[in-house]
Short mmCIF file of C-alpha atoms and ligand atoms in Angstrom, two decimals:
data_model
loop_
_atom_site.label_atom_id
_atom_site.label_comp_id
_atom_site.label_asym_id
_atom_site.label_seq_id
_atom_site.Cartn_x
_atom_site.Cartn_y
_atom_site.Cartn_z
CA MET S 3 14.99 -48.73 -28.80
CA ALA S 4 13.70 -48.00 -32.30
CA GLU S 5 11.19 -45.60 -30.83
CA GLY S 6 13.88 -43.92 -28.81
CA ASN S 7 15.96 -43.33 -31.90
CA GLN S 8 13.04 -41.77 -33.65
CA ASP S 9 12.51 -39.39 -30.75
CA ASN S 10 16.11 -38.29 -30.90
CA LYS S 11 15.89 -37.39 -34.55
CA SER S 12 13.12 -34.88 -33.97
CA SER S 13 13.93 -33.76 -30.47
CA ASN S 14 10.99 -31.44 -29.84
CA GLN S 15 8.27 -33.40 -31.60
CA MET S 16 6.39 -34.12 -28.39
CA TRP S 17 6.32 -30.70 -26.87
CA GLY S 18 7.83 -28.25 -29.32
CA GLY S 19 4.74 -27.62 -31.45
CA ARG S 20 4.00 -24.26 -29.95
CA PHE S 21 7.59 -23.05 -30.35
CA ALA S 22 9.11 -21.87 -33.57
CA SER S 23 12.53 -23.24 -32.66
CA GLY S 24 14.18 -25.78 -30.40
CA PRO S 25 15.11 -25.99 -26.72
CA ALA S 26 17.65 -23.16 -26.91
CA ALA S 27 14.87 -20.71 -27.76
CA ILE S 28 12.69 -21.98 -24.93
CA MET S 29 15.61 -21.67 -22.54
CA GLU S 30 16.10 -18.11 -23.67
CA GLU S 31 12.44 -17.37 -23.12
CA ILE S 32 12.25 -18.81 -19.61
CA ASN S 33 15.63 -17.42 -18.59
CA ALA S 34 15.40 -13.84 -19.79
CA SER S 35 14.23 -11.12 -17.42
CA ILE S 36 15.01 -8.11 -19.61
CA GLY S 37 11.32 -7.75 -20.49
CA PHE S 38 10.65 -6.55 -16.96
CA ASP S 39 13.96 -5.81 -15.24
CA LYS S 40 14.77 -3.02 -17.69
CA LYS S 41 12.85 -0.99 -15.14
CA LEU S 42 15.99 -1.21 -12.99
CA TYR S 43 18.25 0.54 -15.51
CA ALA S 44 18.74 3.74 -13.50
CA GLN S 45 19.55 1.84 -10.30
CA ASP S 46 21.90 -0.46 -12.20
CA ILE S 47 23.81 2.48 -13.65
CA ARG S 48 23.96 4.31 -10.32
CA GLY S 49 25.25 1.16 -8.63
CA SER S 50 27.87 0.57 -11.31
CA ILE S 51 29.13 4.14 -11.14
CA ALA S 52 29.51 3.89 -7.35
CA HIS S 53 31.23 0.51 -7.66
CA ALA S 54 33.66 1.67 -10.37
CA THR S 55 34.47 4.83 -8.42
CA MET S 56 35.28 2.77 -5.33
CA LEU S 57 37.39 0.31 -7.38
CA ALA S 58 39.47 3.24 -8.72
CA GLN S 59 39.84 4.85 -5.29
CA LYS S 60 41.15 1.57 -3.92
CA GLY S 61 43.56 1.20 -6.84
CA ILE S 62 41.79 -1.93 -8.11
CA ILE S 63 41.16 -0.34 -11.53
CA SER S 64 42.86 2.70 -13.05
CA ALA S 65 41.39 6.20 -12.91
CA GLU S 66 41.34 6.32 -16.73
CA ASP S 67 39.32 3.11 -16.96
CA LYS S 68 36.94 4.40 -14.29
CA ASP S 69 36.43 7.63 -16.24
CA LYS S 70 35.68 5.69 -19.40
CA ILE S 71 33.26 3.45 -17.53
CA VAL S 72 31.42 6.38 -15.93
CA HIS S 73 31.22 8.25 -19.19
CA GLY S 74 29.99 5.16 -21.02
CA LEU S 75 27.35 4.46 -18.36
CA ASN S 76 26.07 8.02 -18.55
CA THR S 77 25.82 7.69 -22.32
CA ILE S 78 23.83 4.47 -21.90
CA ARG S 79 21.45 6.17 -19.48
CA GLY S 80 20.81 8.81 -22.14
CA GLU S 81 20.25 6.14 -24.78
CA ILE S 82 17.73 4.30 -22.61
CA GLU S 83 15.89 7.45 -21.63
CA SER S 84 15.63 8.66 -25.21
CA GLY S 85 14.40 5.27 -26.39
CA GLN S 86 17.43 4.54 -28.58
CA PHE S 87 18.79 1.63 -26.58
CA GLN S 88 18.40 -1.78 -28.21
CA PHE S 89 17.45 -4.27 -25.48
CA SER S 90 18.36 -7.85 -26.32
CA ARG S 91 16.76 -10.95 -24.87
CA LYS S 92 19.89 -12.93 -25.73
CA LEU S 93 21.68 -10.85 -23.11
CA GLU S 94 19.16 -12.05 -20.50
CA ASP S 95 18.84 -9.17 -18.10
CA ILE S 96 19.41 -5.48 -17.55
CA HIS S 97 22.85 -6.06 -16.03
CA MET S 98 24.24 -7.86 -19.06
CA ASN S 99 22.46 -5.60 -21.55
CA ILE S 100 24.13 -2.56 -20.04
CA GLU S 101 27.54 -4.21 -19.70
CA ALA S 102 27.49 -5.43 -23.32
CA ARG S 103 26.62 -1.97 -24.59
CA LEU S 104 29.37 -0.52 -22.41
CA ALA S 105 31.87 -2.81 -24.14
CA GLU S 106 30.64 -1.57 -27.52
CA LEU S 107 31.06 2.02 -26.42
CA ILE S 108 34.38 1.95 -24.52
CA GLY S 109 36.07 -1.31 -25.45
CA PRO S 110 38.07 -3.50 -23.05
CA ALA S 111 37.84 -1.15 -20.05
CA ALA S 112 34.19 -2.25 -19.79
CA GLY S 113 35.37 -5.69 -18.71
CA ARG S 114 36.93 -4.20 -15.57
CA LEU S 115 33.59 -3.00 -14.14
CA HIS S 116 32.56 -6.45 -13.00
CA THR S 117 35.69 -6.87 -10.83
CA ALA S 118 34.82 -7.81 -7.22
CA ARG S 119 31.11 -8.16 -7.85
CA SER S 120 28.61 -10.65 -9.21
CA ARG S 121 25.17 -10.31 -10.69
CA ASN S 122 23.96 -11.73 -7.39
CA ASP S 123 24.96 -8.70 -5.33
CA GLN S 124 24.30 -6.43 -8.30
CA VAL S 125 20.64 -7.44 -8.60
CA ALA S 126 20.22 -7.31 -4.83
CA LEU S 127 21.52 -3.74 -4.93
CA ASP S 128 19.45 -2.59 -7.90
CA PHE S 129 16.25 -4.04 -6.53
CA ARG S 130 16.80 -2.63 -3.05
CA LEU S 131 17.41 0.82 -4.48
CA TRP S 132 14.23 0.51 -6.52
CA VAL S 133 12.12 -0.67 -3.58
CA LYS S 134 13.55 2.08 -1.38
CA GLU S 135 12.49 4.74 -3.88
CA GLU S 136 9.08 3.12 -4.21
CA LEU S 137 8.64 3.14 -0.45
CA GLN S 138 9.48 6.86 -0.41
CA LYS S 139 6.87 7.46 -3.10
CA THR S 140 4.34 5.41 -1.14
CA GLU S 141 5.07 7.44 1.97
CA SER S 142 4.29 10.66 0.18
CA LEU S 143 1.12 9.27 -1.45
CA LEU S 144 -0.08 8.15 1.98
CA SER S 145 0.64 11.63 3.34
CA ASP S 146 -1.51 13.15 0.58
CA LEU S 147 -4.37 10.83 1.44
CA ILE S 148 -4.04 11.56 5.16
CA LYS S 149 -4.09 15.28 4.39
CA ALA S 150 -7.26 14.88 2.30
CA PHE S 151 -8.96 13.12 5.23
CA LEU S 152 -7.78 15.72 7.75
CA ASP S 153 -9.33 18.46 5.63
CA ARG S 154 -12.63 16.58 5.37
CA ALA S 155 -12.58 15.79 9.09
CA GLU S 156 -12.04 19.44 9.92
CA ASP S 157 -15.02 20.51 7.79
CA HIS S 158 -17.20 17.79 9.28
CA ALA S 159 -16.17 17.56 12.92
CA ASP S 160 -19.81 18.37 13.84
CA THR S 161 -21.60 16.50 11.06
CA VAL S 162 -23.54 13.62 12.61
CA MET S 163 -23.97 10.29 10.88
CA PRO S 164 -24.93 6.84 12.05
CA GLY S 165 -22.08 4.73 13.33
CA PHE S 166 -22.42 1.07 12.45
CA THR S 167 -21.53 -2.32 13.81
CA HIS S 168 -22.50 -5.33 11.70
CA LEU S 169 -23.54 -2.61 9.23
CA GLN S 170 -26.54 -2.07 11.51
CA THR S 171 -27.09 1.38 13.01
CA ALA S 172 -25.27 1.41 16.34
CA GLN S 173 -24.67 4.88 17.82
CA PRO S 174 -24.44 8.33 16.28
CA VAL S 175 -20.92 9.45 15.43
CA THR S 176 -19.56 12.37 13.47
CA PHE S 177 -18.38 12.11 9.90
CA GLY S 178 -15.19 13.82 11.06
CA HIS S 179 -14.61 11.00 13.53
CA HIS S 180 -15.18 8.41 10.81
CA CYS S 181 -12.67 10.21 8.56
CA MET S 182 -10.16 10.21 11.40
CA ALA S 183 -10.48 6.42 11.69
CA TYR S 184 -9.00 6.27 8.19
CA VAL S 185 -6.30 8.74 9.16
CA GLU S 186 -5.27 6.28 11.89
CA MET S 187 -5.25 3.38 9.42
CA PHE S 188 -3.24 5.15 6.74
CA GLY S 189 -1.03 6.65 9.42
CA ARG S 190 -0.12 3.14 10.55
CA ASP S 191 0.59 2.19 6.94
CA ARG S 192 2.91 5.16 6.69
CA GLN S 193 4.73 4.11 9.86
CA ARG S 194 5.17 0.65 8.40
CA VAL S 195 6.63 2.22 5.27
CA ARG S 196 9.07 4.26 7.35
CA HIS S 197 10.16 1.19 9.28
CA ALA S 198 10.63 -0.76 6.06
CA ILE S 199 12.90 1.99 4.73
CA GLU S 200 14.98 1.68 7.89
CA HIS S 201 15.10 -2.11 7.61
CA LEU S 202 16.33 -2.15 4.03
CA ASP S 203 18.80 0.68 4.38
CA GLU S 204 21.87 -1.55 4.11
CA CYS S 205 23.98 -1.82 0.98
CA PRO S 206 24.42 -5.26 -0.65
CA ILE S 207 27.15 -4.47 -3.18
CA GLY S 208 30.52 -6.11 -2.45
CA SER S 209 28.95 -9.33 -1.18
CA ALA S 210 29.86 -10.67 -4.63
CA ALA S 211 28.51 -14.11 -5.58
CA LEU S 212 27.91 -15.15 -1.97
CA ALA S 213 31.20 -15.25 -0.11
CA GLY S 214 32.57 -11.74 -0.38
CA THR S 215 35.72 -11.01 -2.37
CA GLY S 216 39.49 -11.09 -2.08
CA TYR S 217 39.89 -7.64 -3.64
CA PRO S 218 40.59 -4.84 -1.16
CA ILE S 219 37.21 -3.16 -1.69
CA ASP S 220 35.64 -0.58 0.61
CA ARG S 221 31.99 -1.43 1.16
CA HIS S 222 31.43 1.54 3.46
CA MET S 223 32.42 3.83 0.61
CA THR S 224 29.87 2.34 -1.82
CA ALA S 225 27.20 2.24 0.88
CA GLU S 226 27.68 5.93 1.53
CA ALA S 227 27.85 6.87 -2.15
CA LEU S 228 24.52 5.12 -2.75
CA GLY S 229 22.80 6.73 0.22
CA PHE S 230 22.60 3.64 2.44
CA ARG S 231 23.11 3.82 6.20
CA GLU S 232 25.74 1.05 6.16
CA PRO S 233 26.80 -2.09 4.25
CA THR S 234 25.06 -5.42 4.94
CA ARG S 235 26.93 -7.68 7.37
CA ASN S 236 26.65 -11.17 5.90
CA SER S 237 27.41 -11.89 2.25
CA ILE S 238 25.41 -15.14 2.17
CA ASP S 239 22.32 -13.52 3.60
CA THR S 240 22.72 -10.50 1.36
CA VAL S 241 22.39 -12.39 -1.91
CA SER S 242 19.62 -14.66 -0.55
CA ASP S 243 17.53 -12.00 1.10
CA ARG S 244 14.34 -10.65 -0.41
CA ASP S 245 12.74 -9.57 2.87
CA PHE S 246 12.71 -5.99 1.63
CA ALA S 247 10.50 -7.06 -1.28
CA LEU S 248 8.28 -9.18 0.97
CA GLU S 249 8.01 -6.33 3.42
CA PHE S 250 7.02 -3.93 0.66
CA LEU S 251 4.37 -6.40 -0.50
CA SER S 252 3.00 -6.99 2.99
CA ILE S 253 2.73 -3.28 3.60
CA ALA S 254 1.10 -2.87 0.21
CA ALA S 255 -1.35 -5.67 1.01
CA ILE S 256 -2.33 -4.15 4.36
CA SER S 257 -2.68 -0.70 2.87
CA ALA S 258 -4.67 -2.05 -0.06
CA THR S 259 -6.93 -3.78 2.44
CA HIS S 260 -7.57 -0.44 4.12
CA LEU S 261 -8.24 1.15 0.75
CA SER S 262 -10.60 -1.66 -0.10
CA ARG S 263 -12.65 -1.21 3.07
CA LEU S 264 -12.89 2.48 2.34
CA ALA S 265 -13.83 1.77 -1.28
CA GLU S 266 -16.57 -0.52 -0.05
CA GLU S 267 -17.94 2.25 2.19
CA ILE S 268 -17.86 4.69 -0.71
CA VAL S 269 -19.79 2.22 -2.85
CA ILE S 270 -22.40 1.79 -0.12
CA TRP S 271 -22.62 5.47 0.83
CA SER S 272 -23.10 6.59 -2.75
CA THR S 273 -26.13 4.36 -3.37
CA PRO S 274 -29.46 6.22 -3.57
CA GLN S 275 -30.58 4.15 -0.56
CA PHE S 276 -27.84 5.53 1.68
CA GLY S 277 -27.16 8.75 -0.18
CA PHE S 278 -24.53 9.90 2.34
CA ILE S 279 -22.17 11.16 -0.34
CA ARG S 280 -22.17 12.18 -3.95
CA LEU S 281 -19.11 11.25 -5.98
CA SER S 282 -17.75 13.84 -8.36
CA ASP S 283 -18.22 13.21 -12.06
CA ALA S 284 -14.46 12.96 -12.34
CA PHE S 285 -14.43 9.73 -10.33
CA SER S 286 -17.59 8.03 -11.57
CA THR S 287 -19.03 6.84 -14.82
CA GLY S 288 -22.46 6.66 -16.38
CA SER S 289 -24.25 3.63 -17.71
CA SER S 290 -24.59 3.18 -21.44
CA ILE S 291 -28.16 1.93 -21.05
CA MET S 292 -29.54 3.37 -17.78
CA PRO S 293 -29.39 7.18 -17.97
CA GLN S 294 -30.05 7.70 -14.24
CA LYS S 295 -26.96 5.79 -13.14
CA LYS S 296 -23.75 7.13 -11.74
CA ASN S 297 -21.39 4.32 -10.95
CA PRO S 298 -18.54 4.42 -8.42
CA ASP S 299 -16.10 2.73 -10.81
CA ALA S 300 -12.97 4.23 -9.30
CA ALA S 301 -13.90 2.91 -5.86
CA GLU S 302 -14.73 -0.50 -7.28
CA LEU S 303 -11.40 -0.69 -9.07
CA VAL S 304 -9.52 0.33 -5.94
CA ARG S 305 -11.35 -2.48 -4.15
CA ALA S 306 -10.36 -4.90 -6.90
CA LYS S 307 -6.67 -3.90 -6.97
CA THR S 308 -6.43 -5.40 -3.50
CA GLY S 309 -6.83 -8.83 -5.06
CA ARG S 310 -3.81 -8.34 -7.29
CA ILE S 311 -1.68 -6.92 -4.52
CA ASN S 312 -2.53 -9.70 -2.08
CA GLY S 313 -1.81 -12.16 -4.89
CA SER S 314 1.66 -10.70 -5.38
CA LEU S 315 2.46 -11.11 -1.70
CA ILE S 316 1.39 -14.75 -1.70
CA ALA S 317 3.28 -15.37 -4.96
CA LEU S 318 6.60 -14.11 -3.65
CA LEU S 319 6.21 -15.76 -0.25
CA THR S 320 5.67 -19.01 -2.12
CA VAL S 321 8.66 -18.46 -4.41
CA MET S 322 10.94 -17.87 -1.43
CA LYS S 323 9.72 -20.53 0.96
CA GLY S 324 11.76 -23.47 -0.29
CA LEU S 325 14.98 -21.80 -1.36
CA PRO S 326 18.25 -22.95 0.15
CA LEU S 327 20.88 -20.27 0.76
CA ALA S 328 22.26 -18.46 -1.13
CA TYR S 329 21.05 -17.13 -4.54
CA SER S 330 18.75 -19.26 -6.72
CA LYS S 331 17.33 -18.23 -10.06
CA ASP S 332 13.84 -18.56 -8.61
CA MET S 333 14.47 -15.16 -7.10
CA GLN S 334 14.29 -13.56 -10.52
CA GLU S 335 10.51 -13.97 -10.12
CA ASP S 336 10.52 -11.34 -7.37
CA LYS S 337 10.42 -8.31 -9.61
CA GLU S 338 7.18 -8.61 -11.55
CA GLN S 339 5.23 -9.12 -8.34
CA VAL S 340 6.71 -6.02 -6.76
CA PHE S 341 6.41 -3.90 -9.91
CA ASP S 342 2.78 -4.86 -10.41
CA ALA S 343 1.84 -4.32 -6.78
CA ALA S 344 3.66 -0.97 -6.72
CA GLU S 345 1.85 0.26 -9.81
CA SER S 346 -1.52 -0.87 -8.46
CA LEU S 347 -0.95 0.67 -5.04
CA GLU S 348 0.21 4.00 -6.44
CA LEU S 349 -2.83 4.20 -8.64
CA ALA S 350 -5.21 3.14 -5.89
CA LEU S 351 -3.81 5.68 -3.43
CA ALA S 352 -3.94 8.51 -5.94
CA ALA S 353 -7.49 7.64 -7.05
CA MET S 354 -8.66 7.44 -3.46
CA THR S 355 -7.13 10.80 -2.58
CA GLY S 356 -8.92 12.32 -5.56
CA MET S 357 -12.24 10.75 -4.58
CA ILE S 358 -12.00 11.90 -0.97
CA ARG S 359 -11.08 15.45 -1.99
CA ASP S 360 -13.87 15.68 -4.58
CA LEU S 361 -16.84 13.95 -2.99
CA THR S 362 -19.81 15.89 -1.71
CA VAL S 363 -20.94 15.12 1.83
CA ARG S 364 -24.74 15.07 2.18
CA ALA S 365 -24.96 16.14 5.80
CA ASP S 366 -28.78 16.26 5.77
CA ARG S 367 -29.00 12.62 4.70
CA MET S 368 -26.40 11.56 7.24
CA LYS S 369 -28.21 13.35 10.02
CA ALA S 370 -31.59 11.87 9.11
CA ALA S 371 -30.07 8.38 9.08
CA ALA S 372 -28.22 9.04 12.34
CA GLY S 373 -31.54 9.57 14.13
CA SER S 374 -33.23 6.48 12.79
CA GLY S 375 -32.82 2.94 14.05
CA PHE S 376 -32.99 3.99 17.74
CA SER S 377 -29.36 5.04 17.60
CA THR S 378 -29.61 6.92 20.91
CA ALA S 379 -30.80 3.88 22.87
CA THR S 380 -27.44 3.62 24.63
CA ASP S 381 -27.77 7.26 25.65
CA LEU S 382 -31.11 6.50 27.29
CA ALA S 383 -29.53 3.59 29.17
CA ASP S 384 -26.57 5.74 30.20
CA TRP S 385 -28.97 8.44 31.48
CA LEU S 386 -30.73 5.85 33.65
CA VAL S 387 -27.39 4.78 35.10
CA ARG S 388 -26.16 8.31 35.66
CA GLU S 389 -29.33 10.09 36.79
CA ALA S 390 -31.45 7.32 38.29
CA GLY S 391 -28.67 5.15 39.68
CA LEU S 392 -29.72 1.96 37.87
CA PRO S 393 -27.15 -0.77 37.29
CA PHE S 394 -26.24 -0.76 33.57
CA ARG S 395 -27.78 -4.19 32.96
CA ASP S 396 -31.15 -3.03 34.36
CA ALA S 397 -30.92 0.22 32.38
CA HIS S 398 -30.27 -1.86 29.26
CA HIS S 399 -33.46 -3.83 29.93
CA VAL S 400 -35.58 -0.73 30.55
CA THR S 401 -34.25 0.83 27.37
CA GLY S 402 -35.07 -2.31 25.45
CA ARG S 403 -38.70 -1.87 26.48
CA ALA S 404 -38.66 1.76 25.34
CA VAL S 405 -37.26 0.67 21.97
CA ALA S 406 -39.97 -1.98 21.65
CA LEU S 407 -42.64 0.62 22.40
CA ALA S 408 -41.22 3.10 19.87
CA GLU S 409 -41.04 0.35 17.28
CA GLN S 410 -44.66 -0.58 17.98
CA LYS S 411 -45.73 3.06 17.67
CA GLY S 412 -43.61 3.57 14.58
CA CYS S 413 -41.79 6.53 16.07
CA ASP S 414 -38.33 7.45 17.28
CA LEU S 415 -37.21 7.28 20.93
CA ALA S 416 -37.21 11.07 21.20
CA GLU S 417 -40.83 11.08 19.99
CA LEU S 418 -42.15 8.93 22.85
CA SER S 419 -44.16 10.98 25.33
CA LEU S 420 -42.97 11.49 28.89
CA GLU S 421 -45.96 9.47 30.19
CA ASP S 422 -45.03 6.58 27.92
CA LEU S 423 -41.44 6.70 29.14
CA GLN S 424 -42.46 7.03 32.80
CA ALA S 425 -44.75 4.04 32.41
CA ILE S 426 -41.67 2.08 31.52
CA HIS S 427 -39.61 3.51 34.39
CA GLU S 428 -40.89 5.98 36.96
CA SER S 429 -37.55 7.74 37.48
CA ILE S 430 -37.44 9.16 33.92
CA THR S 431 -37.87 12.96 33.78
CA ALA S 432 -38.13 15.49 30.93
CA ASP S 433 -34.34 15.88 31.13
CA ILE S 434 -34.16 12.65 29.13
CA TYR S 435 -34.95 14.59 25.94
CA ASN S 436 -31.58 16.34 26.30
CA VAL S 437 -29.76 13.09 25.56
CA LEU S 438 -32.08 11.53 23.02
CA THR S 439 -31.04 13.80 20.13
CA VAL S 440 -28.13 12.73 17.97
CA GLU S 441 -26.25 16.00 18.62
CA ALA S 442 -26.48 15.50 22.38
CA SER S 443 -25.43 11.90 21.96
CA VAL S 444 -22.21 12.69 20.07
CA ALA S 445 -21.39 15.68 22.26
CA SER S 446 -21.60 13.44 25.34
CA ARG S 447 -18.94 11.01 24.08
CA LYS S 448 -16.06 13.08 25.36
CA SER S 449 -13.76 10.23 26.38
CA TYR S 450 -10.26 10.40 24.88
CA GLY S 451 -10.55 9.19 21.28
CA GLY S 452 -14.36 9.45 21.40
CA THR S 453 -16.66 10.97 18.80
CA ALA S 454 -17.45 14.28 20.53
CA PRO S 455 -16.55 17.13 18.15
CA ALA S 456 -14.09 18.55 20.67
CA GLN S 457 -12.26 15.21 20.81
CA VAL S 458 -12.24 14.93 17.04
CA ARG S 459 -10.69 18.40 16.76
CA ARG S 460 -8.09 17.40 19.29
CA GLN S 461 -7.11 14.36 17.21
CA ILE S 462 -7.04 16.44 14.04
CA ALA S 463 -4.56 18.79 15.73
CA TRP S 464 -2.43 15.81 16.83
CA TRP S 465 -2.20 14.58 13.25
CA ARG S 466 -1.72 18.02 11.72
CA ALA S 467 1.44 18.35 13.81
CA ARG S 468 2.66 15.09 12.30
CA ASN S 469 1.66 15.43 8.65
N1 LIG E 22 18.40 -11.61 -13.71
C1 LIG E 22 18.84 -12.14 -12.47
C2 LIG E 22 17.77 -11.92 -11.39
O1 LIG E 22 16.94 -11.13 -11.60
C3 LIG E 22 20.13 -11.51 -12.04
C4 LIG E 22 20.99 -12.37 -11.19
C5 LIG E 22 21.49 -13.52 -11.95
N2 LIG E 22 22.51 -14.20 -11.24
C6 LIG E 22 22.93 -15.40 -11.66
N3 LIG E 22 23.83 -15.96 -10.96
N4 LIG E 22 22.39 -15.99 -12.68
O2 LIG E 22 17.79 -12.53 -10.35
#
């Protein structure tokens, strides 16, 4: 008991050492979101203006009060944008900071703004508006990247390079075809973004705390004023739902994964050993000790951003997974994850677009590599099937012997003599040399979606019509 009394006298002796003041200060620190949710100021003001306008139209507040509110909110926007606004942590979040300043500016009319709403539907609205704008930005950044790839693909529809599986030389492809693979990937990301915009295009405001409101509000009016397709249909779901944030983060994670694979290829291709590309000075750095080095830092950082973005997705999924309906304060932790991922993704997309636009393609190096590693072995097997009528499995075996012979002689398949080839299979004729070159190999892959230059040009045209 005596010990207990002592504890009471100095309440934060056990755990308060790191804090200058008592529990109230710690509460303020854990509770406040103004440090990061000030980013939502423009959405908060837009939402409040739409809400106040609707309240006046429905006769819930007077037109004079509405005018004062709108004028005051516009003043506050100016104060924030010119850096004059004093944000206060005591006022917790952006919603209360703005409302308190409104009261200072216009007096009691400010108190009427919060009629028929709660911070729960207010934050759901502000955050949705923010994520919607971010998705629109992402869509346009993805379009820029797709455009950069289409331009490179067009220039290099005929440029041969080795295609890889297991990062081992597989079959010759064109660099244009490889570029178009990324167009498909980023095109899918862009579709996902468009779908996410459709999914979130419902307006939360008017759901109030969780149950709706008794005031005769018009939620269709606010939805329309704020550019949403329609109001949300269930007030409980509306204040509990952060799917739009999770969807943004999943899309960001998938897109970042694509960027990371591309970054990895850029890192590999720009090594002296591969030498397929040369990065522009603008997107690489030198070494402070090794004068010969040119490092692909931008690509490496794009690759690394993926870690942060994936982390944000996992963080928010984990925050949400145990929450009962409806709003819980846990959900305040949604914003930093989304803001951080959005910033990282924007930067990664812009850096990648710059790198793709600026890099030099070393077609000679690509071509030399395309011909090494017996990359036309499949073409030899296909010739045996087509011209000599062998079953593919037998053709595969015959080709394997040709590869072994070339390896033993230290030459390429196309450098084996006709006698050598005929000793392996008597049906081989001089026509075989027409398929053993890398150009013949890529030109022969005319199947829809294949690497033949004509097919690549066809796919470029398909995307041009959609970009
Ligand atoms: N700052 C809060 C958040 O970001 C706003 C909503 C607070 N609502 C409440 N009932 N405390 O989630």
